[in-house]
Amino acid sequence: MAAALGGLGLLRGRLRLRLAAAAASPPSFSSSSSSSASCLGPRAAVRGGAAARPAAGRSYGSEAKEEEELRVRYLDDEHKGIVVLGLNRSHAKNALNKNLLKMMSKAVDALKSDKKVRTVIFRSEVPGIFCAGADLKERAKMHSSEVGSFVSKARATINEMANLPVPTIAAIDGTALGGGLELALACDIRVAASSAKMGLVETKLAIIPGAGGTQRLPRTIGVSLAKELIFSARIVDGEEAKSIGLISHVVEQNEAGDAAYRRALALAREFLPQGPVAMRVAKLAINQGMEVDLVTGLAIEEACYAQTIPTKDRIEGLLAFKEKRPPRYKGE
């Protein structure tokens, strides 16, 4: 215990650095103009900052432009604070290629320093597929010396996603294979859709490790079962995935094919009333605490809690409780 608590000062210093980075001013985005619309509508649009955000309408053409392969939507009105990252490579079943990984890394880098972001949802803009994993057609054209760096980039990008300081939700409306499931595993919460009705999308999940799956899957469902799924490359549906703890929620798929996204959005709205600073340090405490013994984990929790004591969020929370009213958090 003495050893664990002896390093508490250093740990607090590291946590302060992380929180300071999270509090940095958000970078600007260049985008085309858009009009206001419901976040669930087919032509949904979002606003944020001084410039308009990209339109959120789906486009399922086979010739998706490179800049449209990842759609970043900052939702507004009652969903303000929720950001949706939509995979949009319909011609390649959202397979992860160099360009998409680059765009994902850039988007995540911007989100981690944006104080206005409260929750991030990862979803697909393409019906019936979440992500088919790595783009094997692109990989086949790579020189052998390029493959290692590509896999390293994929792993680094997924790690960046996992380390976002705000809650993340994967909305799996369709198949997630290999790197696609590893992407979902990097999220804090996973929601999948399932259906017994003919004609509706059935979520299917299978992992072929390469971008962290051998580490995240055992931590999620246990070592023995993770080995079984990895050794067999078995495909499981949403119901089975829920039963083994691979996903948190399974919902009946709807005719629009976006039931998992709608459930994810409802979850994200539950997070919005909570104190943003407390949410960030809670995630940090959980993530770091799960990698160490209990005594060290408790020291991490203590260091994280210490960061909330002088914040305006904590003071507002205490006042709201005393005055029996909803808190009005603004963040630090």
C-alpha positions in Angstrom: 0.0 0.0 0.0 2.8 2.4 0.9 4.3 1.9 -2.6 0.9 2.6 -4.2 0.2 5.7 -2.2 3.8 6.9 -2.5 3.3 7.3 -6.2 0.1 9.2 -5.7 1.7 12.6 -6.2 3.2 11.6 -9.5 -0.2 10.1 -10.5 -2.0 13.3 -9.7 0.5 15.2 -11.8 -0.2 13.0 -14.8 -4.0 13.3 -14.3 -3.7 17.1 -14.1 -1.8 17.1 -17.4 -4.6 14.9 -19.0 -7.3 17.2 -17.7 -5.4 20.3 -18.9 -5.1 18.8 -22.3 -8.9 18.0 -22.3 -9.6 21.6 -21.4 -7.7 23.1 -24.3 -9.7 25.2 -26.8 -11.2 23.1 -29.6 -9.7 23.3 -33.1 -11.8 24.8 -35.9 -13.4 22.7 -38.7 -13.8 23.7 -42.3 -17.1 22.5 -43.7 -19.8 23.2 -46.2 -23.0 25.0 -45.3 -25.9 23.1 -43.9 -29.5 23.6 -42.7 -31.0 22.7 -39.3 -32.8 19.4 -39.1 -33.6 16.5 -36.7 -30.6 14.3 -35.9 -32.7 11.3 -36.8 -34.0 12.6 -40.1 -32.7 11.6 -43.5 -31.3 15.1 -44.1 -30.2 15.8 -40.6 -27.7 18.6 -40.1 -25.8 20.0 -37.2 -24.3 23.3 -36.1 -21.4 24.1 -33.8 -18.8 26.9 -33.3 -18.7 29.7 -35.7 -18.9 27.6 -38.8 -21.7 25.3 -39.9 -21.0 21.6 -39.6 -21.3 19.1 -42.5 -24.7 17.9 -43.4 -25.8 14.5 -42.0 -27.8 13.1 -44.8 -27.0 9.6 -45.9 -25.5 8.9 -49.3 -25.2 5.3 -50.5 -23.8 5.8 -53.9 -21.0 3.4 -55.0 -18.6 6.3 -55.7 -18.3 8.0 -52.3 -15.8 10.8 -52.3 -12.8 10.5 -50.0 -13.8 13.5 -47.8 -17.2 11.8 -47.3 -15.9 8.4 -46.1 -16.2 9.7 -42.5 -19.0 12.0 -41.6 -18.6 14.1 -38.5 -21.9 15.5 -37.1 -22.1 17.8 -34.1 -25.7 17.4 -33.0 -27.7 20.4 -31.8 -30.7 21.4 -29.7 -31.7 18.7 -27.1 -28.8 16.6 -28.4 -26.1 19.3 -28.1 -22.9 17.9 -26.9 -23.3 14.6 -28.8 -21.0 14.0 -31.7 -21.7 11.3 -34.3 -18.9 9.7 -36.4 -20.4 7.9 -39.3 -18.5 5.4 -41.5 -19.5 6.0 -45.1 -17.6 3.7 -47.5 -20.6 2.0 -49.0 -18.7 0.6 -52.0 -16.2 -1.1 -49.7 -18.6 -2.1 -46.8 -16.9 0.5 -44.6 -13.6 -1.4 -44.8 -10.7 0.4 -43.1 -8.3 1.9 -45.6 -5.5 4.4 -45.3 -7.7 7.4 -46.0 -10.5 6.4 -43.6 -7.9 5.7 -40.8 -6.4 9.1 -41.4 -9.8 10.8 -41.2 -10.7 8.9 -38.1 -7.4 9.9 -36.4 -7.9 13.5 -37.3 -11.4 13.6 -36.1 -10.6 11.9 -32.8 -7.6 14.2 -32.2 -10.0 17.2 -32.6 -12.7 15.7 -30.3 -10.3 14.9 -27.4 -9.6 18.6 -26.8 -13.1 19.9 -27.4 -14.7 20.8 -24.1 -18.2 21.0 -25.7 -18.2 17.3 -26.6 -20.0 15.2 -24.0 -20.4 11.9 -25.8 -19.3 10.3 -29.1 -21.3 7.8 -31.1 -19.7 5.6 -33.7 -22.1 4.3 -36.3 -22.4 3.3 -40.0 -24.0 5.5 -42.6 -24.3 2.4 -44.8 -27.3 0.1 -44.3 -26.6 -3.5 -43.2 -22.9 -3.1 -42.4 -21.0 -1.6 -39.5 -17.5 -2.3 -40.7 -16.0 -5.3 -42.6 -12.6 -4.8 -41.1 -9.4 -4.0 -43.0 -9.6 -3.1 -46.7 -8.0 -6.3 -48.1 -8.1 -5.0 -51.7 -6.0 -2.0 -50.7 -3.7 -4.2 -48.6 -3.2 -6.6 -51.6 -1.7 -3.7 -53.5 0.7 -2.7 -50.7 4.3 -3.7 -50.6 5.2 -6.1 -47.8 7.1 -3.3 -46.1 3.9 -1.2 -45.9 1.6 -3.8 -44.3 3.3 -3.5 -40.8 2.9 0.3 -40.8 -0.7 0.1 -41.9 -1.6 -2.4 -39.1 0.3 -0.1 -36.6 -1.7 2.9 -37.8 -5.0 1.0 -37.4 -4.0 -0.1 -33.9 -2.9 3.4 -33.0 -6.1 5.0 -34.3 -8.3 2.5 -32.4 -6.3 3.2 -29.2 -6.9 6.9 -29.7 -10.6 6.2 -29.9 -10.4 4.1 -26.7 -8.6 7.0 -24.9 -11.1 9.7 -25.7 -11.9 11.4 -22.4 -15.6 11.3 -22.9 -18.0 8.3 -23.1 -18.1 6.5 -26.5 -20.9 4.3 -27.8 -20.7 2.0 -30.8 -24.1 1.7 -32.6 -23.8 -1.6 -34.5 -26.6 -1.8 -37.1 -25.2 -4.6 -39.2 -22.1 -6.8 -39.5 -18.9 -6.0 -37.7 -16.0 -8.2 -38.6 -12.3 -8.2 -37.7 -11.1 -4.6 -37.3 -14.8 -3.5 -37.3 -15.5 -5.4 -34.1 -12.1 -4.2 -32.7 -13.3 -0.7 -33.4 -16.5 -1.4 -31.4 -14.5 -3.0 -28.6 -12.6 0.2 -28.2 -15.8 2.0 -27.3 -17.1 2.2 -23.7 -20.6 0.8 -24.6 -21.8 -1.3 -27.5 -25.3 -1.4 -28.8 -26.4 -3.9 -31.5 -29.6 -4.6 -33.4 -31.0 -8.0 -33.9 -34.1 -9.3 -35.7 -36.0 -12.5 -36.4 -37.9 -10.8 -39.2 -37.1 -11.7 -42.7 -35.7 -8.8 -44.7 -34.4 -6.8 -41.8 -30.7 -6.5 -41.0 -29.3 -9.1 -38.5 -26.2 -7.9 -36.6 -23.3 -10.4 -36.9 -20.0 -10.1 -35.0 -16.7 -11.9 -35.5 -13.2 -11.0 -34.6 -10.0 -11.8 -36.4 -7.3 -10.0 -34.3 -4.8 -7.5 -35.6 -5.7 -4.2 -34.0 -6.0 -5.0 -30.4 -8.6 -7.8 -30.4 -6.5 -10.3 -28.5 -6.3 -7.8 -25.6 -9.7 -6.1 -25.5 -11.8 -9.2 -26.1 -10.5 -11.2 -23.1 -10.9 -8.1 -20.9 -14.6 -7.8 -22.1 -15.9 -11.4 -22.1 -13.2 -13.4 -20.3 -10.1 -15.3 -21.4 -11.5 -18.7 -22.1 -14.5 -17.6 -24.2 -12.3 -15.0 -26.0 -9.9 -17.7 -27.0 -12.8 -19.8 -28.3 -14.2 -17.1 -30.5 -10.8 -16.1 -31.8 -9.6 -19.6 -32.5 -12.9 -20.4 -34.4 -13.5 -17.0 -36.0 -17.1 -17.8 -35.1 -19.8 -15.3 -36.0 -22.3 -14.5 -33.3 -25.6 -12.6 -33.6 -26.8 -9.7 -31.4 -28.6 -11.9 -28.9 -25.7 -14.2 -28.3 -23.3 -11.3 -28.1 -25.5 -9.8 -25.4 -25.6 -13.1 -23.5 -21.8 -13.4 -23.4 -21.2 -9.7 -22.5 -19.8 -8.6 -25.8 -22.4 -5.9 -26.1 -24.3 -4.0 -23.5 -27.7 -3.7 -25.2 -29.5 -5.5 -28.0 -32.5 -4.0 -29.6 -35.0 -5.2 -32.2 -34.1 -3.9 -35.6 -36.5 -1.5 -37.3 -37.5 -0.9 -40.9 -35.1 2.0 -41.2 -32.2 -0.2 -40.1 -31.0 2.2 -37.5 -32.4 0.8 -34.2 -29.0 0.5 -32.6 -28.2 4.1 -33.4 -31.5 5.3 -31.9 -30.8 3.3 -28.7 -27.2 4.7 -28.6 -28.6 8.3 -29.0 -31.0 7.7 -26.1 -28.1 6.5 -23.9 -26.1 9.5 -24.9 -28.9 11.8 -23.8 -28.9 10.1 -20.4 -25.2 11.2 -20.0 -25.8 14.9 -21.0 -27.2 16.1 -17.6 -24.1 14.8 -15.7 -21.1 16.9 -14.8 -18.6 16.9 -17.7 -15.5 17.1 -15.5 -16.8 14.2 -13.3 -17.6 12.1 -16.3 -14.1 12.6 -17.7 -12.2 11.7 -14.5 -14.6 8.8 -13.8 -13.7 7.3 -17.2 -10.1 7.8 -16.6 -10.3 6.2 -13.1 -12.1 3.2 -14.5 -9.8 2.7 -17.5 -6.6 3.0 -15.5 -8.0 1.2 -12.4 -8.9 -1.9 -14.4 -5.3 -2.4 -15.4 -3.8 -2.5 -11.9 -4.5 -4.1 -8.5 -7.2 -2.8 -6.2 -5.0 -0.8 -3.9 -3.4 1.1 -6.8 -6.9 1.4 -8.4 -8.2 3.1 -5.2 -5.2 5.5 -5.3 -6.1 6.3 -8.9 -9.7 7.0 -7.8 -8.5 9.3 -5.0 -6.3 11.2 -7.4 -9.1 11.6 -9.9 -11.6 12.7 -7.3 -9.2 15.3 -6.1 -9.4 16.9 -9.5 -13.1 17.5 -9.1 -13.0 19.2 -5.7 -12.2 22.8 -6.8 -14.2 22.7 -10.0 -17.3 24.8 -10.8 -19.1 21.6 -11.8 -18.8 20.1 -8.3 -19.9 23.4 -6.6 -22.9 23.6 -9.0 -23.8 20.0 -8.3 -23.7 20.5 -4.5 -25.8 23.7 -4.8 -28.3 22.0 -7.1 -28.7 19.1 -4.6 -29.2 21.6 -1.7 -31.7 23.7 -3.7 -33.4 20.5 -5.0 -33.1 21.5 -8.7 -31.5 20.1 -11.8 -27.8 21.1 -12.1 -26.7 23.5 -14.8 -23.3 22.3 -15.8 -21.1 24.3 -18.0 -17.8 22.4 -17.7 -14.4 23.9 -16.7 
